[in-house]
mmCIF file of C-alpha atoms in Angstrom:
data_model
loop_
_atom_site.group_PDB
_atom_site.id
_atom_site.type_symbol
_atom_site.label_atom_id
_atom_site.label_comp_id
_atom_site.label_asym_id
_atom_site.label_seq_id
_atom_site.Cartn_x
_atom_site.Cartn_y
_atom_site.Cartn_z
ATOM 1 C CA UNK B 1 87.814 105.276 81.325
ATOM 2 C CA UNK B 2 89.161 102.675 78.909
ATOM 3 C CA UNK B 3 92.456 100.545 80.464
ATOM 4 C CA UNK B 4 94.444 102.777 77.906
ATOM 5 C CA UNK B 5 93.637 106.596 79.283
ATOM 6 C CA UNK B 6 93.889 105.058 83.039
ATOM 7 C CA UNK B 7 97.175 103.981 82.112
ATOM 8 C CA UNK B 8 97.697 107.552 80.273
ATOM 9 C CA UNK B 9 96.384 109.453 83.398
ATOM 10 C CA UNK B 10 98.795 107.224 85.805
ATOM 11 C CA UNK B 11 101.635 108.095 83.576
ATOM 12 C CA UNK B 12 100.858 112.084 83.802
ATOM 13 C CA UNK B 13 100.270 111.633 87.638
ATOM 14 C CA UNK B 14 104.078 109.987 87.972
ATOM 15 C CA UNK B 15 105.704 112.720 85.765
ATOM 16 C CA UNK B 16 104.556 115.316 88.087
ATOM 17 C CA UNK B 17 107.164 113.617 90.641
ATOM 18 C CA UNK B 18 109.964 114.167 88.059
ATOM 19 C CA UNK B 19 108.879 118.110 89.117
ATOM 20 C CA UNK B 20 107.942 118.841 92.451
ATOM 21 C CA UNK B 21 109.380 117.399 95.607
ATOM 22 C CA UNK B 22 107.628 114.201 97.006
ATOM 23 C CA UNK B 23 106.454 116.598 100.093
ATOM 24 C CA UNK B 24 104.457 118.952 97.441
ATOM 25 C CA UNK B 25 103.237 115.484 95.858
ATOM 26 C CA UNK B 26 99.513 115.153 97.855
ATOM 27 C CA UNK B 27 98.879 118.909 96.397
ATOM 28 C CA UNK B 28 99.827 118.003 93.191
ATOM 29 C CA UNK B 29 97.597 114.995 93.102
ATOM 30 C CA UNK B 30 94.923 116.845 94.393
ATOM 31 C CA UNK B 31 95.118 119.542 91.965
ATOM 32 C CA UNK B 32 95.498 116.832 89.101
ATOM 33 C CA UNK B 33 92.388 115.128 90.282
ATOM 34 C CA UNK B 34 90.709 118.534 90.293
ATOM 35 C CA UNK B 35 91.158 119.482 86.538
ATOM 36 C CA UNK B 36 87.852 119.854 84.851
ATOM 37 C CA UNK B 37 89.365 119.288 80.993
ATOM 38 C CA UNK B 38 89.528 115.839 82.060
ATOM 39 C CA UNK B 39 86.187 113.949 83.460
ATOM 40 C CA UNK B 40 87.027 110.830 85.711
ATOM 41 C CA UNK B 41 84.477 109.026 87.529
ATOM 42 C CA UNK B 42 85.309 108.247 91.104
ATOM 43 C CA UNK B 43 86.255 104.496 90.631
ATOM 44 C CA UNK B 44 88.983 106.008 87.788
ATOM 45 C CA UNK B 45 90.270 108.464 90.244
ATOM 46 C CA UNK B 46 90.295 105.453 92.846
ATOM 47 C CA UNK B 47 92.537 103.282 90.344
ATOM 48 C CA UNK B 48 94.715 105.936 89.163
ATOM 49 C CA UNK B 49 95.647 107.041 92.803
ATOM 50 C CA UNK B 50 95.977 103.902 93.930
ATOM 51 C CA UNK B 51 98.472 102.888 91.317
ATOM 52 C CA UNK B 52 100.281 105.375 91.515
ATOM 53 C CA UNK B 53 100.564 105.053 94.781
ATOM 54 C CA UNK B 54 102.132 101.594 94.620
ATOM 55 C CA UNK B 55 104.378 102.940 92.320
ATOM 56 C CA UNK B 56 105.616 105.292 94.839
ATOM 57 C CA UNK B 57 105.771 102.530 97.810
ATOM 58 C CA UNK B 58 108.189 100.648 95.101
ATOM 59 C CA UNK B 59 109.993 103.666 93.164
ATOM 60 C CA UNK B 60 113.354 102.779 94.868
ATOM 61 C CA UNK B 61 113.501 99.216 93.952
ATOM 62 C CA UNK B 62 112.301 99.858 90.286
ATOM 63 C CA UNK B 63 114.576 102.503 90.437
ATOM 64 C CA UNK B 64 117.334 99.997 91.456
ATOM 65 C CA UNK B 65 116.583 97.450 89.016
ATOM 66 C CA UNK B 66 116.298 100.049 86.199
ATOM 67 C CA UNK B 67 119.662 100.739 87.216
ATOM 68 C CA UNK B 68 120.972 97.572 86.968
ATOM 69 C CA UNK B 69 119.502 96.419 83.812
ATOM 70 C CA UNK B 70 119.538 99.854 81.303
ATOM 71 C CA UNK B 71 123.686 99.235 80.694
ATOM 72 C CA UNK B 72 125.414 102.573 80.074
ATOM 73 C CA UNK B 73 122.541 104.226 81.217
ATOM 74 C CA UNK B 74 120.850 104.862 85.047
ATOM 75 C CA UNK B 75 117.667 106.784 86.096
ATOM 76 C CA UNK B 76 119.842 110.141 86.270
ATOM 77 C CA UNK B 77 120.559 110.135 82.797
ATOM 78 C CA UNK B 78 117.445 109.489 81.467
ATOM 79 C CA UNK B 79 114.832 111.303 80.098
ATOM 80 C CA UNK B 80 111.857 112.227 82.144
ATOM 81 C CA UNK B 81 109.398 110.739 80.086
ATOM 82 C CA UNK B 82 110.931 108.058 79.241
ATOM 83 C CA UNK B 83 111.942 107.358 82.670
ATOM 84 C CA UNK B 84 108.073 107.758 83.677
ATOM 85 C CA UNK B 85 106.941 105.257 81.435
ATOM 86 C CA UNK B 86 109.659 102.992 82.531
ATOM 87 C CA UNK B 87 108.636 102.795 85.941
ATOM 88 C CA UNK B 88 105.092 102.517 85.147
ATOM 89 C CA UNK B 89 105.763 99.491 82.748
ATOM 90 C CA UNK B 90 108.592 97.643 85.235
ATOM 91 C CA UNK B 91 105.077 98.239 87.663
ATOM 92 C CA UNK B 92 103.493 96.695 85.796
ATOM 93 C CA UNK B 93 105.278 93.963 84.638
ATOM 94 C CA UNK B 94 105.955 93.224 88.056
ATOM 95 C CA UNK B 95 103.635 94.092 90.637
ATOM 96 C CA UNK B 96 99.597 93.781 88.191
ATOM 97 C CA UNK B 97 98.683 90.549 87.961
ATOM 98 C CA UNK B 98 95.698 91.786 85.885
ATOM 99 C CA UNK B 99 98.447 93.154 83.295
ATOM 100 C CA UNK B 100 100.132 91.089 80.754
ATOM 101 C CA UNK B 101 103.849 91.435 80.465
ATOM 102 C CA UNK B 102 103.403 91.807 76.411
ATOM 103 C CA UNK B 103 100.228 94.145 76.971
ATOM 104 C CA UNK B 104 102.715 96.346 79.866
ATOM 105 C CA UNK B 105 105.335 96.546 77.059
ATOM 106 C CA UNK B 106 102.954 97.514 73.998
ATOM 107 C CA UNK B 107 101.441 100.020 76.278
ATOM 108 C CA UNK B 108 104.962 101.556 77.549
ATOM 109 C CA UNK B 109 106.269 101.915 73.602
ATOM 110 C CA UNK B 110 102.708 103.710 72.970
ATOM 111 C CA UNK B 111 103.454 106.046 76.077
ATOM 112 C CA UNK B 112 106.929 106.763 74.897
ATOM 113 C CA UNK B 113 106.215 107.309 71.487
ATOM 114 C CA UNK B 114 102.917 110.063 71.957
ATOM 115 C CA UNK B 115 105.032 111.750 74.929
ATOM 116 C CA UNK B 116 108.758 110.936 74.433
ATOM 117 C CA UNK B 117 111.233 112.194 71.312
ATOM 118 C CA UNK B 118 112.016 110.095 68.627
ATOM 119 C CA UNK B 119 113.457 106.742 69.455
ATOM 120 C CA UNK B 120 111.798 106.846 72.865
ATOM 121 C CA UNK B 121 109.357 104.278 71.731
ATOM 122 C CA UNK B 122 112.830 102.265 71.163
ATOM 123 C CA UNK B 123 114.936 102.715 74.035
ATOM 124 C CA UNK B 124 111.963 102.047 76.110
ATOM 125 C CA UNK B 125 111.558 98.321 74.216
ATOM 126 C CA UNK B 126 114.878 97.904 74.433
ATOM 127 C CA UNK B 127 115.150 98.618 78.375
ATOM 128 C CA UNK B 128 111.890 96.511 79.195
ATOM 129 C CA UNK B 129 112.835 93.524 76.496
ATOM 130 C CA UNK B 130 115.665 92.818 79.294
ATOM 131 C CA UNK B 131 112.996 92.681 81.638
ATOM 132 C CA UNK B 132 110.694 90.203 80.285
#
């Protein structure tokens, strides 16, 4: 898979957090990885789950930072797509040395446009610009 495809897969797995109890996420991950419609190598699956795990380890700090920088917004009010994209992007910007900040922002905007509503890309871009 390309880096963009891997990022989208991490987003899709991370998005499930918004609809499931954290205790259910190991089962959600198993079902996600067993989806026969998506062909993932063992290396791809390891990358996806590894990044997901690192994001989840830092989730409370990521959400705290989003709450501090997003004026007149907090994570409880944000759309689920936008929140998930922001969590992934902020993690990449701060913790993933393989991803340049500009790439993390651009890819986040593209994910928001693909999965979000009209204006999602602009919202994500505005929030992430405060971290750049």
